[in-house]
Every structure is written in C-alpha cells, then in structure tokens.
Tab-separated table of C-alpha atoms and ligand atoms in Angstrom:
chain	number	residue	atom	x	y	z
A	11	MET	CA	31.919	137.158	146.402
A	12	THR	CA	32.927	133.781	147.799
A	13	LEU	CA	31.053	131.658	150.301
A	14	LYS	CA	33.551	132.552	153.040
A	15	ALA	CA	33.120	136.295	152.436
A	16	ILE	CA	29.348	135.927	152.680
A	17	GLU	CA	29.718	134.084	155.987
A	18	LYS	CA	31.730	136.996	157.368
A	19	ASN	CA	28.996	139.486	156.426
A	20	ASP	CA	26.209	137.411	157.949
A	21	HIS	CA	25.969	138.072	161.670
A	22	ARG	CA	23.262	135.574	162.482
A	23	GLN	CA	24.520	132.689	164.570
A	24	ASN	CA	25.552	129.514	162.756
A	25	LEU	CA	24.470	126.415	164.647
A	26	LEU	CA	26.146	124.095	162.143
A	27	GLU	CA	28.967	124.710	159.694
A	28	VAL	CA	29.972	122.224	157.040
A	29	ASN	CA	33.204	123.145	155.251
A	30	ASP	CA	34.399	121.327	152.152
A	31	LEU	CA	32.948	117.956	153.161
A	32	TYR	CA	33.992	114.852	151.214
A	33	LYS	CA	32.841	111.272	151.494
A	34	TYR	CA	34.350	108.762	149.083
A	35	PHE	CA	33.421	105.078	149.304
A	36	PRO	CA	36.112	102.690	148.035
A	37	ILE	CA	35.263	100.281	145.195
A	38	GLN	CA	36.955	96.988	146.014
A	39	ARG	CA	37.474	94.119	143.593
A	40	GLY	CA	39.242	90.774	143.385
A	41	VAL	CA	40.249	88.145	145.914
A	42	PHE	CA	42.389	90.631	147.831
A	43	ARG	CA	39.674	93.296	147.790
A	44	SER	CA	42.031	95.844	146.296
A	45	THR	CA	40.665	99.359	145.841
A	46	VAL	CA	40.129	100.096	142.161
A	47	GLY	CA	38.320	103.425	142.501
A	48	HIS	CA	36.024	105.521	144.641
A	49	VAL	CA	32.374	106.491	144.597
A	50	ARG	CA	32.349	110.232	145.275
A	51	ALA	CA	29.116	110.390	147.243
A	52	VAL	CA	29.858	113.839	148.696
A	53	ASP	CA	32.375	115.907	146.778
A	54	GLY	CA	33.253	119.183	148.478
A	55	VAL	CA	30.047	120.382	150.111
A	56	SER	CA	29.940	123.590	152.212
A	57	PHE	CA	26.976	125.247	153.912
A	58	GLN	CA	25.820	126.667	157.225
A	59	VAL	CA	22.622	126.179	159.139
A	60	LYS	CA	21.501	129.183	161.182
A	61	SER	CA	20.008	128.732	164.608
A	62	GLY	CA	16.226	128.265	164.382
A	63	GLU	CA	16.020	127.892	160.598
A	64	THR	CA	15.199	124.961	158.344
A	65	LEU	CA	17.685	124.321	155.579
A	66	GLY	CA	16.480	121.952	152.871
A	67	LEU	CA	18.892	119.628	151.082
A	68	VAL	CA	17.290	118.457	147.844
A	69	GLY	CA	18.197	116.477	144.763
A	70	GLU	CA	17.406	113.193	143.066
A	71	SER	CA	18.245	109.794	144.595
A	72	GLY	CA	21.977	109.148	144.811
A	73	CYS	CA	23.019	112.826	144.781
A	74	GLY	CA	24.670	112.508	148.215
A	75	LYS	CA	22.163	114.350	150.409
A	76	THR	CA	21.561	111.494	152.853
A	77	THR	CA	25.294	110.717	153.033
A	78	THR	CA	25.895	114.388	153.883
A	79	GLY	CA	23.418	114.126	156.774
A	80	ARG	CA	24.945	110.861	157.981
A	81	CYS	CA	28.456	112.374	157.871
A	82	ILE	CA	27.309	115.345	159.966
A	83	ILE	CA	26.092	113.076	162.714
A	84	GLN	CA	29.071	110.725	162.217
A	85	LEU	CA	27.040	107.703	161.139
A	86	GLU	CA	29.567	107.825	158.296
A	87	THR	CA	33.121	109.015	158.824
A	88	PRO	CA	33.884	111.810	156.335
A	89	THR	CA	36.845	111.354	153.978
A	90	GLY	CA	37.699	115.042	154.304
A	91	GLY	CA	36.440	118.444	155.347
A	92	GLN	CA	35.363	119.957	158.626
A	93	ILE	CA	32.105	120.140	160.525
A	94	PHE	CA	31.524	122.521	163.451
A	95	PHE	CA	28.643	122.685	165.901
A	96	ASN	CA	27.941	125.773	167.979
A	97	LYS	CA	27.567	124.357	171.495
A	98	ASP	CA	26.484	127.130	173.875
A	99	GLY	CA	28.617	129.693	172.028
A	100	THR	CA	31.657	127.427	171.557
A	101	ARG	CA	32.521	126.246	168.044
A	102	VAL	CA	33.093	122.512	168.588
A	103	PRO	CA	34.526	120.340	165.770
A	104	VAL	CA	32.292	117.344	165.041
A	105	ASN	CA	34.329	114.164	164.695
A	106	PRO	CA	34.329	110.578	166.041
A	107	LYS	CA	35.944	111.783	169.295
A	108	THR	CA	33.503	114.608	170.043
A	109	ILE	CA	30.277	113.137	168.711
A	110	LYS	CA	29.352	111.418	171.991
A	111	SER	CA	29.325	114.729	173.831
A	112	LEU	CA	27.260	116.275	171.008
A	113	ARG	CA	24.667	113.495	170.657
A	114	ARG	CA	22.240	115.247	172.984
A	115	ASP	CA	22.327	118.314	170.745
A	116	MET	CA	22.181	116.593	167.339
A	117	GLN	CA	19.581	113.984	166.510
A	118	PHE	CA	18.404	112.165	163.383
A	119	ILE	CA	14.941	111.249	162.103
A	120	PHE	CA	15.191	108.318	159.717
A	121	GLN	CA	13.388	107.942	156.418
A	122	ASP	CA	11.851	104.560	157.033
A	123	PRO	CA	9.653	104.446	160.139
A	124	TYR	CA	9.312	100.657	159.681
A	125	SER	CA	12.949	99.635	159.874
A	126	SER	CA	14.200	102.398	162.191
A	127	LEU	CA	12.222	101.125	165.195
A	128	ASN	CA	13.175	97.917	167.007
A	129	PRO	CA	10.172	95.569	166.531
A	130	ARG	CA	10.876	93.850	169.869
A	131	MET	CA	10.675	96.992	171.960
A	132	THR	CA	7.561	98.706	173.254
A	133	VAL	CA	7.037	102.332	172.351
A	134	GLU	CA	7.898	103.325	175.900
A	135	ARG	CA	11.241	101.532	175.689
A	136	ILE	CA	12.006	102.966	172.234
A	137	ILE	CA	11.442	106.560	173.332
A	138	ALA	CA	13.143	106.022	176.698
A	139	GLU	CA	16.264	104.431	175.187
A	140	PRO	CA	18.172	107.707	174.627
A	141	LEU	CA	17.254	108.764	178.169
A	142	ILE	CA	18.683	105.505	179.572
A	143	THR	CA	21.834	105.825	177.435
A	144	HIS	CA	22.379	109.354	178.698
A	145	GLY	CA	22.054	108.408	182.360
A	146	ILE	CA	18.484	109.272	183.339
A	147	LYS	CA	18.040	106.399	185.783
A	148	ASN	CA	14.916	107.451	187.662
A	149	LYS	CA	12.034	105.383	186.205
A	150	THR	CA	9.289	107.855	187.149
A	151	GLU	CA	11.223	110.732	185.637
A	152	ARG	CA	11.741	108.690	182.456
A	153	ARG	CA	8.094	107.697	182.159
A	154	ASP	CA	6.954	111.295	182.694
A	155	ARG	CA	9.295	112.449	179.933
A	156	VAL	CA	8.103	109.688	177.575
A	157	LEU	CA	4.459	110.650	178.217
A	158	GLU	CA	5.280	114.309	177.630
A	159	LEU	CA	6.964	113.472	174.311
A	160	MET	CA	4.124	111.209	173.196
A	161	SER	CA	1.633	113.961	173.886
A	162	ALA	CA	3.829	116.457	171.983
A	163	VAL	CA	3.814	114.253	168.852
A	164	GLY	CA	0.083	113.509	169.092
A	165	LEU	CA	0.168	109.987	170.531
A	166	SER	CA	-1.921	108.829	173.462
A	167	GLY	CA	-0.378	107.584	176.711
A	168	ASP	CA	-2.426	104.378	176.184
A	169	HIS	CA	0.049	103.471	173.438
A	170	LEU	CA	2.964	103.091	175.866
A	171	SER	CA	3.022	99.306	175.930
A	172	ARG	CA	2.340	98.766	172.227
A	173	PHE	CA	4.881	97.486	169.715
A	174	PRO	CA	5.777	99.223	166.411
A	175	HIS	CA	3.798	96.737	164.273
A	176	GLU	CA	0.598	97.853	166.029
A	177	PHE	CA	0.896	101.375	164.559
A	178	SER	CA	0.276	102.908	161.156
A	179	GLY	CA	3.190	104.380	159.180
A	180	GLY	CA	2.367	107.930	160.299
A	181	GLN	CA	2.159	106.906	163.955
A	182	ARG	CA	5.457	105.067	163.670
A	183	GLN	CA	7.108	108.188	162.302
A	184	ARG	CA	5.651	110.119	165.262
A	185	VAL	CA	7.382	107.597	167.566
A	186	GLY	CA	10.641	108.197	165.663
A	187	ILE	CA	10.199	111.947	166.094
A	188	ALA	CA	9.495	111.562	169.836
A	189	ARG	CA	12.661	109.476	170.192
A	190	ALA	CA	14.695	112.127	168.353
A	191	LEU	CA	13.379	114.841	170.701
A	192	ALA	CA	13.902	112.879	173.933
A	193	LEU	CA	17.169	114.617	174.840
A	194	ASN	CA	16.072	118.157	173.922
A	195	PRO	CA	18.320	118.459	170.840
A	196	LYS	CA	19.079	121.772	169.150
A	197	LEU	CA	19.615	120.366	165.652
A	198	VAL	CA	17.496	117.628	164.090
A	199	ILE	CA	18.532	116.096	160.774
A	200	CYS	CA	15.338	114.925	159.087
A	201	ASP	CA	16.202	112.376	156.388
A	202	GLU	CA	13.197	112.280	154.049
A	203	PRO	CA	10.874	111.907	157.064
A	204	VAL	CA	7.667	111.851	155.011
A	205	SER	CA	8.676	110.152	151.763
A	206	ALA	CA	7.632	106.682	152.989
A	207	LEU	CA	4.195	107.925	154.119
A	208	ASP	CA	0.841	108.271	152.362
A	209	VAL	CA	0.238	111.736	150.911
A	210	SER	CA	-2.588	112.443	153.385
A	211	VAL	CA	-0.312	111.631	156.328
A	212	GLN	CA	2.646	113.603	154.919
A	213	ALA	CA	0.896	116.925	155.541
A	214	GLN	CA	0.136	115.967	159.155
A	215	VAL	CA	3.766	115.053	159.860
A	216	ILE	CA	5.061	118.237	158.170
A	217	ASN	CA	2.680	120.342	160.292
A	218	LEU	CA	3.795	118.437	163.388
A	219	LEU	CA	7.478	119.127	162.607
A	220	GLN	CA	6.692	122.831	162.175
A	221	ASP	CA	4.773	122.962	165.478
A	222	LEU	CA	7.588	121.174	167.302
A	223	GLN	CA	10.153	123.553	165.817
A	224	GLU	CA	8.257	126.488	167.249
A	225	GLN	CA	7.580	124.811	170.589
A	226	TYR	CA	11.140	123.592	171.231
A	227	GLY	CA	13.162	126.149	169.223
A	228	LEU	CA	14.564	123.455	166.937
A	229	THR	CA	16.834	123.859	163.926
A	230	TYR	CA	16.270	121.426	161.049
A	231	LEU	CA	18.418	120.124	158.249
A	232	PHE	CA	15.626	118.768	156.065
A	233	ILE	CA	16.680	116.219	153.439
A	234	ALA	CA	14.087	115.623	150.724
A	235	HIS	CA	13.525	115.035	147.037
A	236	ASP	CA	9.973	116.408	146.990
A	237	LEU	CA	10.265	120.129	146.246
A	238	SER	CA	6.668	120.925	147.191
A	239	VAL	CA	7.337	119.565	150.697
A	240	VAL	CA	10.540	121.599	150.855
A	241	TYR	CA	8.626	124.730	149.840
A	242	HIS	CA	6.292	124.374	152.804
A	243	ILE	CA	8.833	123.734	155.547
A	244	CYS	CA	12.203	125.269	154.579
A	245	ASN	CA	13.632	128.779	154.931
A	246	ARG	CA	16.593	128.131	152.629
A	247	VAL	CA	17.350	125.359	150.154
A	248	ALA	CA	20.558	123.770	148.862
A	249	VAL	CA	20.134	121.837	145.601
A	250	MET	CA	22.601	118.949	145.228
A	251	TYR	CA	23.705	117.207	142.056
A	252	LEU	CA	26.273	114.408	141.914
A	253	GLY	CA	27.729	115.084	145.353
A	254	ARG	CA	27.922	118.878	145.041
A	255	ILE	CA	25.730	121.861	145.828
A	256	VAL	CA	24.732	123.593	142.585
A	257	GLU	CA	22.343	126.213	143.978
A	258	LEU	CA	21.794	127.604	147.489
A	259	THR	CA	19.365	130.373	148.390
A	260	ASP	CA	16.208	131.385	150.277
A	261	VAL	CA	13.205	129.244	149.460
A	262	ASP	CA	11.124	132.078	147.913
A	263	GLU	CA	14.067	133.223	145.799
A	264	LEU	CA	14.695	129.667	144.567
A	265	PHE	CA	11.094	129.085	143.538
A	266	SER	CA	10.567	132.488	141.943
A	267	ASN	CA	13.982	132.971	140.393
A	268	PRO	CA	15.879	129.680	139.840
A	269	LYS	CA	19.320	130.139	138.324
A	270	HIS	CA	20.589	126.617	137.733
A	271	PRO	CA	19.293	124.487	134.818
A	272	TYR	CA	19.094	121.446	137.114
A	273	THR	CA	16.772	123.326	139.500
A	274	GLU	CA	14.635	124.294	136.507
A	275	ALA	CA	14.402	120.626	135.498
A	276	LEU	CA	13.404	119.629	139.041
A	277	PHE	CA	10.646	122.292	139.037
A	278	SER	CA	9.284	121.088	135.734
A	279	ALA	CA	8.651	117.672	137.317
A	280	ILE	CA	6.377	119.094	140.068
A	281	PRO	CA	2.709	118.419	139.266
A	282	ILE	CA	0.777	121.724	139.479
A	283	PRO	CA	-3.036	121.485	139.742
A	284	ASP	CA	-3.502	124.740	137.807
A	285	PRO	CA	-3.797	124.671	133.988
A	286	ASP	CA	-2.746	128.357	133.764
A	287	ASN	CA	0.448	127.792	135.706
A	288	GLN	CA	2.036	124.842	133.906
A	289	LEU	CA	5.779	124.709	133.193
A	290	GLU	CA	7.296	123.200	130.090
A	291	GLN	CA	8.203	119.618	130.965
A	292	ILE	CA	11.987	119.250	130.754
A	293	ILE	CA	13.072	115.692	130.119
A	294	LEU	CA	16.710	115.389	131.122
A	295	GLU	CA	18.615	113.626	128.373
A	296	GLY	CA	21.053	110.825	129.111
A	297	ASP	CA	21.799	108.929	132.282
A	298	VAL	CA	22.990	110.358	135.563
A	299	PRO	CA	26.807	110.165	135.319
A	300	SER	CA	28.477	107.668	137.615
A	301	PRO	CA	29.694	109.254	140.865
A	302	SER	CA	32.761	107.001	140.533
A	303	ASN	CA	33.675	108.729	137.282
A	304	PRO	CA	32.081	112.186	137.164
A	305	PRO	CA	32.405	114.172	133.920
A	306	ASN	CA	34.986	116.919	133.492
A	307	GLY	CA	33.897	120.520	133.784
A	308	CYS	CA	30.344	121.046	135.005
A	309	SER	CA	29.084	117.674	136.223
A	310	PHE	CA	25.612	118.510	134.812
A	311	HIS	CA	26.833	119.218	131.268
A	312	PRO	CA	25.938	115.800	129.696
A	313	ARG	CA	22.271	116.469	130.558
A	314	CYS	CA	22.104	120.256	130.311
A	315	ARG	CA	20.266	121.776	127.362
A	316	TYR	CA	22.195	125.049	127.743
A	317	ALA	CA	25.695	123.479	127.789
A	318	GLN	CA	28.463	125.248	125.811
A	319	SER	CA	32.057	124.211	125.222
A	320	ILE	CA	33.345	125.920	128.394
A	321	CYS	CA	30.950	123.738	130.429
A	322	ARG	CA	32.826	120.620	129.277
A	323	GLN	CA	36.191	122.035	130.343
A	324	GLU	CA	35.823	124.213	133.431
A	325	GLU	CA	34.036	123.355	136.609
A	326	PRO	CA	31.861	126.321	137.674
A	327	ALA	CA	32.384	127.519	141.251
A	328	LEU	CA	29.481	128.080	143.638
A	329	THR	CA	29.315	131.894	143.709
A	330	VAL	CA	26.818	134.741	144.004
A	331	THR	CA	24.816	135.726	140.967
A	332	ASP	CA	23.115	139.036	140.038
A	333	GLY	CA	24.922	140.618	142.992
A	334	LYS	CA	22.552	138.876	145.420
A	335	ASP	CA	24.703	137.533	148.222
A	336	ASN	CA	21.901	135.226	149.362
A	337	HIS	CA	21.846	133.384	146.032
A	338	LEU	CA	24.743	131.072	145.184
A	339	VAL	CA	24.867	129.168	141.898
A	340	ALA	CA	27.418	126.890	140.241
A	341	CYS	CA	26.784	127.619	136.552
A	342	HIS	CA	28.850	129.535	133.999
A	343	TYR	CA	25.676	131.049	132.515
A	344	ALA	CA	23.657	131.734	135.672
A	345	ALA	CA	23.488	135.483	134.957
A	346	GLU	CA	22.439	135.049	131.306
A	347	LEU	CA	19.842	132.290	131.519
A	348	ALA	CA	16.215	133.325	131.990
A	349	LEU	CA	14.777	130.314	133.785
A	350	ARG	CA	11.154	130.083	134.830
A	351	GLY	CA	10.190	129.792	138.462
A	352	ILE	CA	7.165	128.084	139.851
A	353	ARG	CA	4.143	129.110	141.920
A	354	ILE	CA	3.038	126.662	144.589
A	355	ALA	CA	-0.203	127.391	146.374
B	412	SF4	FE1	24.560	123.838	132.079
B	412	SF4	FE2	26.945	124.884	131.567
B	412	SF4	FE3	25.500	125.844	133.549
B	412	SF4	FE4	26.591	123.425	133.750
B	412	SF4	S1	27.692	125.375	133.607
B	412	SF4	S2	24.539	123.983	134.301
B	412	SF4	S3	26.412	122.700	131.667
B	412	SF4	S4	24.978	125.917	131.385
C-alpha cells in the first residue's frame, strides 16, 4: 500500500500535508560563482501531521530535519514539492505568496534561545512583537496578552522589563515559547527546543510544551535528535536519513518494533540506566555520505550491516511492512530483519 492510499483510508483531519518536498542548495565555485552541484538537504519528503498530534522528526545532524521545518514555514523556499495547511477546513497551499496570511496559524520555536531573542529588546517587547506586526494596536490589550502568555509559560509579570541576558537558558526558551504562542497558532514547529538546555531544565520545558498543547489545542512538529525526548512527547515519529524519511510510524510501534537498520542503530546509542535492558552497541561503519553526492540504491547501504547487492542498486520505497498500514519503512529487508526495540521508562 502506498502513502497516498493510506492517506485516503485515514479519516482524521490533516492539519499539515507535505508532499514530495525537495530542498537543494546550490554549490557555487569560481569567480563567476557558477553552480557546480547541489546539496540535497531534503530529497523527496512526504508526511502529514494530524490535528492535535505531535509528529517527531528525528535523525542525526545534517539529515535535513531542520531544513524541512524551515521549508514548511517558508524560512527557506522549497526547490520542489507541495505543502498544504488546513485553514478552517480549507486546504491552503503554503508558499511565499500565502505564508503571510498563514503566519498566525503556523509558528516556530527556535533551537537556540540565546540567539533567537533580540538582546536589545525587553521581554515585553519580544513577546508583543508578533501582536504589533499583526495589527493589535491597543497597548493595554497587548500588555494583558503578554502577561497572560508569561503566566502560561511559567514566568512572572515582574520580568516584563528585563532583557534576555538577565534570564537563564530555560527561562529564555520560555520567552521564545510565549512569543510563538502570541497569535494563538494551530501548528507549532519546535526545532530542537531543548537540545541547548541543561538536562534538568529539558524535562521542565518538555512538560511545559505538553501542558500548553493540552491547554491551547496545539499541534506540534517536533524536530529532535534525542530519541528519549521524542519518546516522551510524540505520538508518531518520522526517522530521516540523508534528506529522506526511512521509517514512519506510531511512537510505541517504533520503539517496540523498529524495522529500519538505521533506527536500530539510533536506539543502540540511547543510554539505558538498566543493566538488564541493554542493547548491543551498533557502531555505524564509514562516514555519512555527502548529501551532494548520495550513494546509489539505498542511501544507508555504505553503513548498513545487513546490506545485500540489491541495496546498492535499487532505492527502496517508503511502504507498509507486515501489513501494518501505520508502519512505513524504506528497506528491502524490512519484513525479514528481526531488529530489537527498546524499553524506555
Ligand atoms: Fe540496509 Fe539494504 Fe535495508 Fe538499506 S535496503 S537499510 S542497505 S538492508
């Protein structure tokens, strides 16, 4: 069964649809900056995000997950493909022309809470900026909304006139979250929102995001490389490798029954504080192939310990495995391999 057929059978409402998304960055050389190749950051990615769910996008650095998020919100212009947003029941294409009218509904939380806040602005101004941009001129109304948002993210109203450098990393990320929520968005793209924070603060911010999702009915696209964080917050997970999705399924299914060798390797890198529940450590051989010159066939084959000759010749399609239409895998041997899952407390 193909991805499109599965979409037809699933009657839950898609808030976001990404169809065959590409983003190639040109490689320019010489005095005349002629294009000598392309970095294929995103190479034919398709998925949907259902209303009210959290879809995780995971993979190692450079796999294209952040670029995918930036393309969705048009911080990068896609090279190809289509993106649709369900705006009050109407399927609106997301492109440079429509993005302004969709900004209220789609917001972004940046990875780095240090550089994503203007150091010259007070917290009040930072959170109020989207309100000003979108025409809320009444100062009292704006201040009330800023105070409401600060309370929602666990900051005191006394912090209104402070500057970003006066906060800790966790507090700064709370300011970033308040700014993202200012316009009552439906979809929030969270780009590694806790990876720059101390471990103790990560849990607080994850819990805060979950509370806010419930309180405001938010839908998240959660970009991360830490699978234990993904386990705690996501309903479904898409695993990306070299610009493509290689596995996409429900979070419990992924952790208990992984089907792609790359997912298995990612699991083996998670530290488990239980001596009876250790996985064999899988050290991936070789370097990550260059996204400007990906290998033929399965892009994971130079590092895959199960690779056979067909893997070097034919690219596996992302299709259902074991007849489970909620589990898509791009591997020729997905049905045969017995890969070990992982238990996270
Ligand atoms: Fe490994 Fe082959 Fe599957 Fe690719 S298709 S993940 S190389 S077994």
